[in-house]
PDB file of C-alpha atoms in Angstrom:
ATOM      1  CA  UNK A1398     147.687  94.593  44.294  1.00  0.00           C
ATOM      2  CA  UNK A1399     147.392  94.008  40.413  1.00  0.00           C
ATOM      3  CA  UNK A1400     150.664  90.860  39.707  1.00  0.00           C
ATOM      4  CA  UNK A1401     150.284  92.978  36.319  1.00  0.00           C
ATOM      5  CA  UNK A1402     150.710  95.981  34.874  1.00  0.00           C
ATOM      6  CA  UNK A1403     150.516  97.299  30.881  1.00  0.00           C
ATOM      7  CA  UNK A1404     153.022  99.548  29.981  1.00  0.00           C
ATOM      8  CA  UNK A1405     154.015 101.236  27.062  1.00  0.00           C
ATOM      9  CA  UNK A1406     152.667  98.195  24.993  1.00  0.00           C
ATOM     10  CA  UNK A1407     154.315  94.837  26.819  1.00  0.00           C
ATOM     11  CA  UNK A1408     152.917  93.678  30.273  1.00  0.00           C
ATOM     12  CA  UNK A1409     155.176  93.910  32.905  1.00  0.00           C
ATOM     13  CA  UNK A1410     155.924  92.398  37.033  1.00  0.00           C
ATOM     14  CA  UNK A1411     155.112  94.669  39.718  1.00  0.00           C
ATOM     15  CA  UNK A1412     157.658  92.321  41.653  1.00  0.00           C
ATOM     16  CA  UNK A1413     160.815  90.629  40.913  1.00  0.00           C
ATOM     17  CA  UNK A1414     160.821  87.329  38.392  1.00  0.00           C
ATOM     18  CA  UNK A1415     161.594  85.671  41.657  1.00  0.00           C
ATOM     19  CA  UNK A1416     159.705  87.648  44.984  1.00  0.00           C
ATOM     20  CA  UNK A1417     158.874  90.622  46.650  1.00  0.00           C
ATOM     21  CA  UNK A1418     161.928  91.568  48.358  1.00  0.00           C
ATOM     22  CA  UNK A1419     165.369  91.198  48.097  1.00  0.00           C
ATOM     23  CA  UNK A1420     167.248  89.383  51.659  1.00  0.00           C
ATOM     24  CA  UNK A1421     170.575  91.599  51.587  1.00  0.00           C
ATOM     25  CA  UNK A1422     168.223  94.542  50.167  1.00  0.00           C
ATOM     26  CA  UNK A1423     165.644  94.736  52.124  1.00  0.00           C
ATOM     27  CA  UNK A1424     164.888  98.389  53.473  1.00  0.00           C
ATOM     28  CA  UNK A1425     162.466  98.278  50.866  1.00  0.00           C
ATOM     29  CA  UNK A1426     160.528  96.006  48.964  1.00  0.00           C
ATOM     30  CA  UNK A1427     158.717  95.890  46.048  1.00  0.00           C
ATOM     31  CA  UNK A1428     155.428  97.604  46.569  1.00  0.00           C
ATOM     32  CA  UNK A1429     152.745  97.063  43.074  1.00  0.00           C
ATOM     33  CA  UNK A1430     150.808 101.022  45.594  1.00  0.00           C
ATOM     34  CA  UNK A1431     153.938 102.216  44.888  1.00  0.00           C
ATOM     35  CA  UNK A1432     153.261 101.976  41.294  1.00  0.00           C
ATOM     36  CA  UNK A1433     151.148 104.882  38.994  1.00  0.00           C
ATOM     37  CA  UNK A1434     150.284 104.975  35.098  1.00  0.00           C
ATOM     38  CA  UNK A1435     149.483 108.738  35.049  1.00  0.00           C
ATOM     39  CA  UNK A1436     146.274 109.644  32.152  1.00  0.00           C
ATOM     40  CA  UNK A1437     149.126 110.800  30.410  1.00  0.00           C
ATOM     41  CA  UNK A1438     150.479 107.260  29.611  1.00  0.00           C
ATOM     42  CA  UNK A1439     153.568 108.110  32.263  1.00  0.00           C
ATOM     43  CA  UNK A1440     154.831 105.710  34.415  1.00  0.00           C
ATOM     44  CA  UNK A1441     155.768 106.918  38.019  1.00  0.00           C
ATOM     45  CA  UNK A1442     157.753 104.370  39.836  1.00  0.00           C
ATOM     46  CA  UNK A1443     156.673 105.750  44.276  1.00  0.00           C
ATOM     47  CA  UNK A1444     158.840 105.200  47.650  1.00  0.00           C
ATOM     48  CA  UNK A1445     156.352 105.250  50.354  1.00  0.00           C
ATOM     49  CA  UNK A1446     156.465 103.892  54.041  1.00  0.00           C
ATOM     50  CA  UNK A1447     153.933 101.073  54.020  1.00  0.00           C
ATOM     51  CA  UNK A1448     155.584  97.968  56.344  1.00  0.00           C
ATOM     52  CA  UNK A1449     155.944  95.470  55.453  1.00  0.00           C
ATOM     53  CA  UNK A1450     156.817  91.750  56.934  1.00  0.00           C
ATOM     54  CA  UNK A1451     158.573  88.751  55.031  1.00  0.00           C
ATOM     55  CA  UNK A1452     158.897  85.326  56.002  1.00  0.00           C
ATOM     56  CA  UNK A1453     162.534  84.782  54.826  1.00  0.00           C
ATOM     57  CA  UNK A1454     163.221  80.931  55.002  1.00  0.00           C
ATOM     58  CA  UNK A1455     161.574  80.789  58.641  1.00  0.00           C
ATOM     59  CA  UNK A1456     162.769  84.614  59.197  1.00  0.00           C
ATOM     60  CA  UNK A1457     161.077  87.601  60.037  1.00  0.00           C
ATOM     61  CA  UNK A1458     162.683  89.913  57.789  1.00  0.00           C
ATOM     62  CA  UNK A1459     160.932  93.509  58.790  1.00  0.00           C
ATOM     63  CA  UNK A1460     160.367  96.109  55.661  1.00  0.00           C
ATOM     64  CA  UNK A1461     159.596  99.689  56.111  1.00  0.00           C
ATOM     65  CA  UNK A1462     159.468 101.485  52.737  1.00  0.00           C
ATOM     66  CA  UNK A1463     157.731  99.941  49.214  1.00  0.00           C
ATOM     67  CA  UNK A1464     159.614 101.048  46.215  1.00  0.00           C
ATOM     68  CA  UNK A1465     157.768 101.055  43.132  1.00  0.00           C
ATOM     69  CA  UNK A1466     159.503  98.541  40.313  1.00  0.00           C
ATOM     70  CA  UNK A1467     158.487  96.260  37.460  1.00  0.00           C
ATOM     71  CA  UNK A1468     160.653  93.989  35.653  1.00  0.00           C
ATOM     72  CA  UNK A1469     159.456  92.630  31.923  1.00  0.00           C
ATOM     73  CA  UNK A1470     160.537  89.496  31.517  1.00  0.00           C
ATOM     74  CA  UNK A1471     160.045  88.712  27.712  1.00  0.00           C
ATOM     75  CA  UNK A1472     162.486  88.056  25.072  1.00  0.00           C
ATOM     76  CA  UNK A1473     164.777  91.319  24.645  1.00  0.00           C
ATOM     77  CA  UNK A1474     167.967  90.886  23.184  1.00  0.00           C
ATOM     78  CA  UNK A1475     170.103  92.247  20.004  1.00  0.00           C
ATOM     79  CA  UNK A1476     168.138  95.654  19.037  1.00  0.00           C
ATOM     80  CA  UNK A1477     167.995  99.817  20.931  1.00  0.00           C
ATOM     81  CA  UNK A1478     166.890 100.964  24.352  1.00  0.00           C
ATOM     82  CA  UNK A1479     165.222 103.896  24.808  1.00  0.00           C
ATOM     83  CA  UNK A1480     163.227 105.326  27.776  1.00  0.00           C
ATOM     84  CA  UNK A1481     163.233 109.016  28.405  1.00  0.00           C
ATOM     85  CA  UNK A1482     162.764 109.678  31.769  1.00  0.00           C
ATOM     86  CA  UNK A1483     163.509 112.493  34.849  1.00  0.00           C
ATOM     87  CA  UNK A1484     165.322 110.924  37.686  1.00  0.00           C
ATOM     88  CA  UNK A1485     163.380 110.869  41.389  1.00  0.00           C
ATOM     89  CA  UNK A1486     165.214 113.793  43.461  1.00  0.00           C
ATOM     90  CA  UNK A1487     165.231 113.588  47.084  1.00  0.00           C
ATOM     91  CA  UNK A1488     168.061 111.822  49.416  1.00  0.00           C
ATOM     92  CA  UNK A1489     169.545 108.413  50.310  1.00  0.00           C
ATOM     93  CA  UNK A1490     167.937 107.071  46.158  1.00  0.00           C
ATOM     94  CA  UNK A1491     168.980 104.106  43.888  1.00  0.00           C
ATOM     95  CA  UNK A1492     167.385 104.703  41.042  1.00  0.00           C
ATOM     96  CA  UNK A1493     168.382 102.351  37.855  1.00  0.00           C
ATOM     97  CA  UNK A1494     166.846 100.737  34.468  1.00  0.00           C
ATOM     98  CA  UNK A1495     168.989  97.699  34.370  1.00  0.00           C
ATOM     99  CA  UNK A1496     168.697  94.041  32.241  1.00  0.00           C
ATOM    100  CA  UNK A1497     170.047  90.434  33.446  1.00  0.00           C
ATOM    101  CA  UNK A1498     168.964  86.917  32.757  1.00  0.00           C
ATOM    102  CA  UNK A1499     165.393  85.063  33.422  1.00  0.00           C
ATOM    103  CA  UNK A1500     166.948  82.303  35.303  1.00  0.00           C
ATOM    104  CA  UNK A1501     170.573  83.544  36.067  1.00  0.00           C
ATOM    105  CA  UNK A1502     172.447  86.131  37.206  1.00  0.00           C
ATOM    106  CA  UNK A1503     175.066  87.619  36.322  1.00  0.00           C
ATOM    107  CA  UNK A1504     175.499  88.546  33.758  1.00  0.00           C
ATOM    108  CA  UNK A1505     174.298  92.359  34.256  1.00  0.00           C
ATOM    109  CA  UNK A1506     173.635  95.070  32.245  1.00  0.00           C
ATOM    110  CA  UNK A1507     173.203  98.588  34.122  1.00  0.00           C
ATOM    111  CA  UNK A1508     171.682 100.856  31.724  1.00  0.00           C
ATOM    112  CA  UNK A1509     171.049 103.608  34.138  1.00  0.00           C
ATOM    113  CA  UNK A1510     172.109 103.184  38.220  1.00  0.00           C
ATOM    114  CA  UNK A1511     172.270 106.509  39.856  1.00  0.00           C
ATOM    115  CA  UNK A1512     172.297 107.866  43.417  1.00  0.00           C
ATOM    116  CA  UNK A1513     171.530 110.654  45.284  1.00  0.00           C
ATOM    117  CA  UNK A1514     172.754 111.833  48.963  1.00  0.00           C
ATOM    118  CA  UNK A1515     171.279 115.091  50.679  1.00  0.00           C
ATOM    119  CA  UNK A1516     170.162 117.828  47.998  1.00  0.00           C
ATOM    120  CA  UNK A1517     170.587 115.217  44.632  1.00  0.00           C
ATOM    121  CA  UNK A1518     172.880 113.275  42.513  1.00  0.00           C
ATOM    122  CA  UNK A1519     176.407 113.506  43.736  1.00  0.00           C
ATOM    123  CA  UNK A1520     179.392 111.456  45.019  1.00  0.00           C
ATOM    124  CA  UNK A1521     180.031 109.508  47.459  1.00  0.00           C
ATOM    125  CA  UNK A1522     183.541 109.494  49.474  1.00  0.00           C
ATOM    126  CA  UNK A1523     183.889 105.332  49.822  1.00  0.00           C
ATOM    127  CA  UNK A1524     183.674 105.259  45.962  1.00  0.00           C
ATOM    128  CA  UNK A1525     186.294 108.625  45.886  1.00  0.00           C
ATOM    129  CA  UNK A1526     189.394 105.647  47.485  1.00  0.00           C
ATOM    130  CA  UNK A1527     188.686 102.451  45.361  1.00  0.00           C
ATOM    131  CA  UNK A1528     187.899 104.608  41.829  1.00  0.00           C
ATOM    132  CA  UNK A1529     188.833 108.395  42.149  1.00  0.00           C
ATOM    133  CA  UNK A1530     189.411 108.845  37.984  1.00  0.00           C
ATOM    134  CA  UNK A1531     185.424 108.969  38.007  1.00  0.00           C
ATOM    135  CA  UNK A1532     185.650 111.975  40.312  1.00  0.00           C
ATOM    136  CA  UNK A1533     187.719 114.233  38.432  1.00  0.00           C
ATOM    137  CA  UNK A1534     185.227 116.482  37.511  1.00  0.00           C
ATOM    138  CA  UNK A1535     182.783 118.434  39.937  1.00  0.00           C
ATOM    139  CA  UNK A1536     179.042 117.370  39.593  1.00  0.00           C
ATOM    140  CA  UNK A1537     176.218 117.100  41.859  1.00  0.00           C
ATOM    141  CA  UNK A1538     174.808 113.703  40.631  1.00  0.00           C
ATOM    142  CA  UNK A1539     176.114 110.584  40.394  1.00  0.00           C
ATOM    143  CA  UNK A1540     173.970 108.627  37.204  1.00  0.00           C
ATOM    144  CA  UNK A1541     176.725 105.467  36.558  1.00  0.00           C
ATOM    145  CA  UNK A1542     176.393 102.565  33.020  1.00  0.00           C
ATOM    146  CA  UNK A1543     177.656  99.776  34.097  1.00  0.00           C
ATOM    147  CA  UNK A1544     177.582  95.433  32.537  1.00  0.00           C
ATOM    148  CA  UNK A1545     178.866  93.248  35.215  1.00  0.00           C
ATOM    149  CA  UNK A1546     180.508  89.967  33.842  1.00  0.00           C
ATOM    150  CA  UNK A1547     179.638  86.161  35.897  1.00  0.00           C
ATOM    151  CA  UNK A1548     183.003  84.912  37.299  1.00  0.00           C
ATOM    152  CA  UNK A1549     183.748  82.168  36.759  1.00  0.00           C
ATOM    153  CA  UNK A1550     184.272  83.387  32.258  1.00  0.00           C
ATOM    154  CA  UNK A1551     187.406  84.937  33.038  1.00  0.00           C
ATOM    155  CA  UNK A1552     187.141  88.039  30.832  1.00  0.00           C
ATOM    156  CA  UNK A1553     187.894  91.382  31.972  1.00  0.00           C
ATOM    157  CA  UNK A1554     184.771  92.900  33.799  1.00  0.00           C
ATOM    158  CA  UNK A1555     183.314  96.395  32.812  1.00  0.00           C
ATOM    159  CA  UNK A1556     183.033  98.506  35.896  1.00  0.00           C
ATOM    160  CA  UNK A1557     180.749 101.217  36.950  1.00  0.00           C
ATOM    161  CA  UNK A1558     181.325 104.601  34.844  1.00  0.00           C
ATOM    162  CA  UNK A1559     179.997 107.924  34.905  1.00  0.00           C
ATOM    163  CA  UNK A1560     179.858 110.225  31.275  1.00  0.00           C
ATOM    164  CA  UNK A1561     182.055 112.252  30.958  1.00  0.00           C
ATOM    165  CA  UNK A1562     181.489 116.041  31.799  1.00  0.00           C
ATOM    166  CA  UNK A1563     181.921 117.347  28.841  1.00  0.00           C
ATOM    167  CA  UNK A1564     179.591 115.570  27.174  1.00  0.00           C
ATOM    168  CA  UNK A1565     176.668 115.281  29.674  1.00  0.00           C
ATOM    169  CA  UNK A1566     176.534 117.704  33.153  1.00  0.00           C
ATOM    170  CA  UNK A1567     173.338 118.622  34.463  1.00  0.00           C
ATOM    171  CA  UNK A1568     170.358 117.720  37.091  1.00  0.00           C
ATOM    172  CA  UNK A1569     168.826 113.589  35.851  1.00  0.00           C
ATOM    173  CA  UNK A1570     166.360 114.931  38.075  1.00  0.00           C
ATOM    174  CA  UNK A1571     164.629 118.705  37.104  1.00  0.00           C
ATOM    175  CA  UNK A1572     163.625 117.858  34.096  1.00  0.00           C
ATOM    176  CA  UNK A1573     163.113 115.086  31.454  1.00  0.00           C
ATOM    177  CA  UNK A1574     166.312 113.094  29.552  1.00  0.00           C
ATOM    178  CA  UNK A1575     166.821 110.417  26.859  1.00  0.00           C
ATOM    179  CA  UNK A1576     168.750 107.428  27.963  1.00  0.00           C
ATOM    180  CA  UNK A1577     169.333 105.115  25.489  1.00  0.00           C
ATOM    181  CA  UNK A1578     171.364 101.399  24.720  1.00  0.00           C
ATOM    182  CA  UNK A1579     172.394 100.252  21.334  1.00  0.00           C
ATOM    183  CA  UNK A1580     172.934  95.957  21.545  1.00  0.00           C
ATOM    184  CA  UNK A1581     174.500  94.245  18.631  1.00  0.00           C
ATOM    185  CA  UNK A1582     177.307  91.203  18.146  1.00  0.00           C
ATOM    186  CA  UNK A1583     179.808  94.424  18.286  1.00  0.00           C
ATOM    187  CA  UNK A1584     179.633  96.730  20.508  1.00  0.00           C
ATOM    188  CA  UNK A1585     176.920  98.079  23.401  1.00  0.00           C
ATOM    189  CA  UNK A1586     176.645 102.236  23.267  1.00  0.00           C
ATOM    190  CA  UNK A1587     175.346 104.270  25.840  1.00  0.00           C
ATOM    191  CA  UNK A1588     173.464 107.393  25.273  1.00  0.00           C
ATOM    192  CA  UNK A1589     172.620 110.451  26.865  1.00  0.00           C
ATOM    193  CA  UNK A1590     170.465 112.728  24.839  1.00  0.00           C
ATOM    194  CA  UNK A1591     171.433 111.454  21.636  1.00  0.00           C
ATOM    195  CA  UNK A1592     174.951 111.452  22.281  1.00  0.00           C
ATOM    196  CA  UNK A1593     176.738 108.768  22.562  1.00  0.00           C
ATOM    197  CA  UNK A1594     178.253 108.797  26.607  1.00  0.00           C
ATOM    198  CA  UNK A1595     180.022 104.282  27.028  1.00  0.00           C
ATOM    199  CA  UNK A1596     181.394 101.778  24.661  1.00  0.00           C
ATOM    200  CA  UNK A1597     181.751  98.582  25.206  1.00  0.00           C
ATOM    201  CA  UNK A1598     183.625  96.849  22.283  1.00  0.00           C
ATOM    202  CA  UNK A1599     185.215  93.582  24.557  1.00  0.00           C
ATOM    203  CA  UNK A1600     184.114  90.696  21.814  1.00  0.00           C
ATOM    204  CA  UNK A1601     185.089  88.335  24.387  1.00  0.00           C
ATOM    205  CA  UNK A1602     182.594  90.611  27.157  1.00  0.00           C
ATOM    206  CA  UNK A1603     179.956  90.993  24.185  1.00  0.00           C
ATOM    207  CA  UNK A1604     179.974  86.942  23.222  1.00  0.00           C
ATOM    208  CA  UNK A1605     179.858  86.231  26.655  1.00  0.00           C
ATOM    209  CA  UNK A1606     176.508  88.578  27.364  1.00  0.00           C
ATOM    210  CA  UNK A1607     175.107  87.193  23.560  1.00  0.00           C
ATOM    211  CA  UNK A1608     175.318  83.965  25.899  1.00  0.00           C
ATOM    212  CA  UNK A1609     172.527  84.658  27.845  1.00  0.00           C
ATOM    213  CA  UNK A1610     169.924  86.801  26.054  1.00  0.00           C
ATOM    214  CA  UNK A1611     167.626  86.751  26.734  1.00  0.00           C
ATOM    215  CA  UNK A1612     167.156  89.368  29.131  1.00  0.00           C
ATOM    216  CA  UNK A1613     164.309  90.940  31.467  1.00  0.00           C
ATOM    217  CA  UNK A1614     165.009  94.646  31.636  1.00  0.00           C
ATOM    218  CA  UNK A1615     163.600  96.275  35.070  1.00  0.00           C
ATOM    219  CA  UNK A1616     163.116  99.385  35.758  1.00  0.00           C
ATOM    220  CA  UNK A1617     163.218 100.529  39.217  1.00  0.00           C
ATOM    221  CA  UNK A1618     163.232 102.452  42.211  1.00  0.00           C
ATOM    222  CA  UNK A1619     164.815 102.416  45.531  1.00  0.00           C
ATOM    223  CA  UNK A1620     167.013 102.835  48.395  1.00  0.00           C
ATOM    224  CA  UNK A1621     170.761 103.392  48.150  1.00  0.00           C
ATOM    225  CA  UNK A1622     171.858 100.773  50.958  1.00  0.00           C
ATOM    226  CA  UNK A1623     174.547 102.531  51.973  1.00  0.00           C
ATOM    227  CA  UNK A1624     173.175 105.239  53.411  1.00  0.00           C
ATOM    228  CA  UNK A1625     169.704 104.674  53.681  1.00  0.00           C
ATOM    229  CA  UNK A1626     170.405 105.644  57.638  1.00  0.00           C
ATOM    230  CA  UNK A1627     169.577 109.459  56.399  1.00  0.00           C
ATOM    231  CA  UNK A1628     166.424 108.401  54.227  1.00  0.00           C
ATOM    232  CA  UNK A1629     163.715 110.661  54.090  1.00  0.00           C
ATOM    233  CA  UNK A1630     160.739 109.059  52.709  1.00  0.00           C
ATOM    234  CA  UNK A1631     159.316 112.885  52.771  1.00  0.00           C
ATOM    235  CA  UNK A1632     161.935 114.258  50.752  1.00  0.00           C
ATOM    236  CA  UNK A1633     161.337 111.710  47.271  1.00  0.00           C
ATOM    237  CA  UNK A1634     160.084 112.832  44.473  1.00  0.00           C
ATOM    238  CA  UNK A1635     158.525 109.525  41.676  1.00  0.00           C
ATOM    239  CA  UNK A1636     160.546 108.271  39.651  1.00  0.00           C
ATOM    240  CA  UNK A1637     158.473 109.227  36.200  1.00  0.00           C
ATOM    241  CA  UNK A1638     159.663 107.657  32.746  1.00  0.00           C
ATOM    242  CA  UNK A1639     157.363 108.979  29.792  1.00  0.00           C
ATOM    243  CA  UNK A1640     157.380 105.509  27.839  1.00  0.00           C
ATOM    244  CA  UNK A1641     160.088 102.839  26.770  1.00  0.00           C
ATOM    245  CA  UNK A1642     160.405 102.014  23.608  1.00  0.00           C
ATOM    246  CA  UNK A1643     162.665  98.584  21.743  1.00  0.00           C
ATOM    247  CA  UNK A1644     163.715  97.728  18.734  1.00  0.00           C
ATOM    248  CA  UNK A1645     164.607  94.015  17.766  1.00  0.00           C
ATOM    249  CA  UNK A1646     167.817  93.938  15.333  1.00  0.00           C
TER     250      UNK A1646
END
C-alpha cells in the first residue's frame, strides 16, 4: 500500500500525518486501498469493509472499515482554495475538506463538513436541540463550514453553520458543485457554486489563525460516529473530487 499519491499537482499522504487511525474515532481507519484515481483524474475516496487491528499504547483496537483520506502538508496559507466535488450518498457519512497546522490542533478550518442519515444529508436531532437556529429551514442534508480556535487564546469561537436556504438548496450527492474558500488577513469567505455563503470578519480570530500558518489540507470520507450503528457499507458511494486548486496571495 502506497503511503503517498500524486494528484492535482501535489503529493498527498494516504493517511493523517500522525498515523492511520484516530484512537477516539476507531470505527474506521485511513486506508490507502480506499483511494482511487480514475483515468479522468478524479479522486474517489471510498469506505469499504477492510478490518484491521491496531496496537495503540499497548491496547489492541479493532477497526472494521477502511476509509479514504488524503493529506497534503505543503505550506498552505493565505489564498484561494477550490474543489469541484460530489459528496457521497448513503447513511451515516461524514465527508470533509479541512485544514489545520502541521504540529498543533486546534485551530482548524472546516471548508466543508457534511453529515448524512438514512436517505441523504439530514439534520440531527441533537444538533437541533442545542443549535435550533441552524434548522429553521427544511432540507434533506446538513453541510457546514466551521472555524475552531485554541481555547487558551480566549477569543470568540466561530460555530458551525449551514448555508442559507436561498443561497444553496440542493442535494450535494446528486451532482458536482464548486466549493471555495478565500483566506486573507481581513476575511475568510466560503462559497458554493460562486455564491458566498459565509464570511468570517472577526480580526481577533483572523489574526489568531494567521499565527498558525502554514496549514495542511485534508480531504476525507468518514463514518459519522453518532449514528455508526446504522451504517450500511453496501449503500454508500464514493466522495468524488474532480480537482483541487490553490492560488496563494
